[in-house]
XYZ file of C-alpha atoms in Angstrom:
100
model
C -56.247 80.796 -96.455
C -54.293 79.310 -99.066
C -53.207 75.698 -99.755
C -49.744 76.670 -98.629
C -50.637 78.335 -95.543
C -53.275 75.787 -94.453
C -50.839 73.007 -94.805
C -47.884 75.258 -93.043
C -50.379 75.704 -90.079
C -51.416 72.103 -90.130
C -47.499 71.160 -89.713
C -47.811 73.790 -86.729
C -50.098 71.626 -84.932
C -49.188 69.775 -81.893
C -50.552 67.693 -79.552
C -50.781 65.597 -76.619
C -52.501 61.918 -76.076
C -52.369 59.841 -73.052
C -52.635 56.325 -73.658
C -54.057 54.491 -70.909
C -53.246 50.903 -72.205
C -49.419 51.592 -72.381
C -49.727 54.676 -69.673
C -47.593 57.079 -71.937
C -47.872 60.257 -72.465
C -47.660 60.790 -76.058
C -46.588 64.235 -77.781
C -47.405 65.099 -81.682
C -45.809 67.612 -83.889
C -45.589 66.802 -87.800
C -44.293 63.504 -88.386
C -43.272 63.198 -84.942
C -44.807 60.841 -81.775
C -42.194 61.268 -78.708
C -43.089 59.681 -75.380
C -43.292 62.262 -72.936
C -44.011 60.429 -70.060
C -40.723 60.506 -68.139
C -39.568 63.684 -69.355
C -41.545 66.062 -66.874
C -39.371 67.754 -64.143
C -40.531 68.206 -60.484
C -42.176 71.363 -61.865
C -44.784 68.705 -63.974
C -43.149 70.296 -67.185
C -41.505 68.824 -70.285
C -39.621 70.893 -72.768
C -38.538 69.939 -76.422
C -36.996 71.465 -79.334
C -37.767 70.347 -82.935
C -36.671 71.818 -85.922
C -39.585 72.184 -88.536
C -37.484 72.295 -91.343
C -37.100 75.858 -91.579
C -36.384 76.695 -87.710
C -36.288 75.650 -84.236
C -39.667 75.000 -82.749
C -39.329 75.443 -78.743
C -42.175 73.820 -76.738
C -43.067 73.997 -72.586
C -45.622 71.461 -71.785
C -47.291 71.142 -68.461
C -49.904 69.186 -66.791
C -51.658 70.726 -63.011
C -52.327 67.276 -61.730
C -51.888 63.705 -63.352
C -50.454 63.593 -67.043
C -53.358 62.513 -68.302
C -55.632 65.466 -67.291
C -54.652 68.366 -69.013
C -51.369 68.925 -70.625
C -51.026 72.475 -71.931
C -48.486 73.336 -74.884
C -46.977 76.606 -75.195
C -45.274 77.024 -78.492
C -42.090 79.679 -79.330
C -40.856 79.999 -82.716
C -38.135 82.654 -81.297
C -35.671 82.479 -78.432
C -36.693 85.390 -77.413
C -40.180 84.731 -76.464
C -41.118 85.184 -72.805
C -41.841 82.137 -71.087
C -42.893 83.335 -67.801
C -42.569 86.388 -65.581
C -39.892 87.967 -68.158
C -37.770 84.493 -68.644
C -36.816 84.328 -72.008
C -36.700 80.854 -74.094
C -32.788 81.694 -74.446
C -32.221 81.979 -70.496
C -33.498 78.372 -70.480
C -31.889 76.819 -73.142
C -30.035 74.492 -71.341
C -33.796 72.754 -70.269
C -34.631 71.929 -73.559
C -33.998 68.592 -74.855
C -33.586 68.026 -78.630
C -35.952 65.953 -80.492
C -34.339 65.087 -84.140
């Protein structure tokens, strides 16, 4: 792997870290730290779009349980990745919320 492509997968890289002092959720992409916390819906998931710079990153976290156990990421670089069960990123648009 070149320099170039190790630090473009590097800037890829996302992830999640509860903080039990403040009890946040805390979400990690690039230069990015966006508390999470309250931004799960009934269905324990949380989604975001961030632009990387180039393009629109679209991300679906979830958690089974309690926040704090295992939050998953799933990460789309194109709206139309499937989701789930043949639901595109596009035909949920409207449940992303913008991180700038």
């Amino acid at each position: 792997m070149s320099g170039d492509e190790l630090a473009e997968s590097m800037n890829d890289n996302s992830e999640i870290v509860y903080d039990e002092k403040e009890d946040k959720c805390l979400f990690y992409y690039q230069d990015k730290a966006i508390d999470i916390t309250k931004m799960f819906d009934k269905e324990k998931e949380c989604y975001l779009v961030i632009n990387n710079g180039e393009k629109d990153i679209y991300f679906v976290i979830s958690y089974e349980d309690k926040i704090d156990d295992d939050c998953t990421i799933s990460q789309y670089s194109d709206e139309n990745a499937t989701v789930t069960q043949g639901v595109k990123v596009k035909d949920i648009k409207d449940r992303f919320v913008r991180i700038k």
